[in-house]
């Protein structure tokens, strides 16, 4: 696993949206790296969360009605502990909003669902790490990103919106008690 953001001294909560045209079909587990986030003054007690929208494709049935058209989508949620305390049982709320169904989320479970697929589109959902639920510190692991971070590959279905849009969640946030996070920032090539 590669986490490109080394030497982060500030922590930020971000939503990334990639240009769909260039990312469709690409494998983000490989060489492709998300851009380094800009330095921020606000902290989330050392926990850094990103949500990358990796693209979507139309699925059957193909219909004329734009808001009834289904799309498969892929995204990646990354939770990284850059702080000084271990994060036990991480839980991240994702504010899904386009009638999404989560079909799989490798490395996490939807805590308010009964297993996949789970409808999350109206109210969003909280994802919890599974089987790896704790994120250790760099100090305790000599900087081992496999123990400090979780990368959750999400696959799902969503509805509506025209081509060339990146349907993002309305928000993401860490819901573990005692952590205070700034509002997420959105980076996007187009909205
Ligand atoms: C288009 O689809 C939406 C969502 O399924 C539905 O609410 C709406 O009535 C449909 N519009 C038409 C013109 O069929
Ligand atoms: C969304 O939240 C509302 C109000 O809390 C609830 O009545 C509804 O069942 C929820 N919908 C889903 C799909 O969970």
PDB file of N, CA and C and ligand atoms in Angstrom, residues 65-68 99, ligand 1:
ATOM      1  N   UNK A  65     -34.867   8.739 -19.024  1.00  0.00           N
ATOM      2  CA  UNK A  65     -35.034   9.598 -17.857  1.00  0.00           C
ATOM      3  C   UNK A  65     -33.722   9.656 -17.060  1.00  0.00           C
ATOM      4  N   UNK A  66     -33.098  10.815 -17.085  1.00  0.00           N
ATOM      5  CA  UNK A  66     -31.771  10.960 -16.470  1.00  0.00           C
ATOM      6  C   UNK A  66     -31.790  10.598 -14.990  1.00  0.00           C
ATOM      7  N   UNK A  67     -32.836  10.979 -14.294  1.00  0.00           N
ATOM      8  CA  UNK A  67     -32.817  10.722 -12.849  1.00  0.00           C
ATOM      9  C   UNK A  67     -33.135   9.273 -12.505  1.00  0.00           C
ATOM     10  N   UNK A  68     -33.570   8.504 -13.481  1.00  0.00           N
ATOM     11  CA  UNK A  68     -33.850   7.092 -13.213  1.00  0.00           C
ATOM     12  C   UNK A  68     -32.723   6.185 -13.696  1.00  0.00           C
ATOM     13  N   UNK A  99     -29.233   8.147  -4.007  1.00  0.00           N
ATOM     14  CA  UNK A  99     -29.917   6.849  -3.970  1.00  0.00           C
ATOM     15  C   UNK A  99     -28.919   5.700  -4.048  1.00  0.00           C
TER      16      UNK A  99
HETATM   17  C1  LIG B   1     -37.891  10.058 -13.895  1.00  0.00           C
HETATM   18  O1  LIG B   1     -37.397   9.231 -12.856  1.00  0.00           O
HETATM   19  C2  LIG B   1     -37.655   9.703 -11.557  1.00  0.00           C
HETATM   20  C3  LIG B   1     -36.923   8.831 -10.572  1.00  0.00           C
HETATM   21  O2  LIG B   1     -37.197   7.480 -10.771  1.00  0.00           O
HETATM   22  C4  LIG B   1     -39.162   9.755 -11.332  1.00  0.00           C
HETATM   23  O3  LIG B   1     -39.428  10.261 -10.046  1.00  0.00           O
HETATM   24  C5  LIG B   1     -39.799  10.632 -12.376  1.00  0.00           C
HETATM   25  O4  LIG B   1     -41.179  10.600 -12.249  1.00  0.00           O
HETATM   26  C6  LIG B   1     -39.409  10.192 -13.782  1.00  0.00           C
HETATM   27  N1  LIG B   1     -39.860  11.172 -14.774  1.00  0.00           N
HETATM   28  C7  LIG B   1     -40.505  10.824 -15.866  1.00  0.00           C
HETATM   29  C8  LIG B   1     -40.867  11.944 -16.778  1.00  0.00           C
HETATM   30  O5  LIG B   1     -40.816   9.659 -16.112  1.00  0.00           O
END
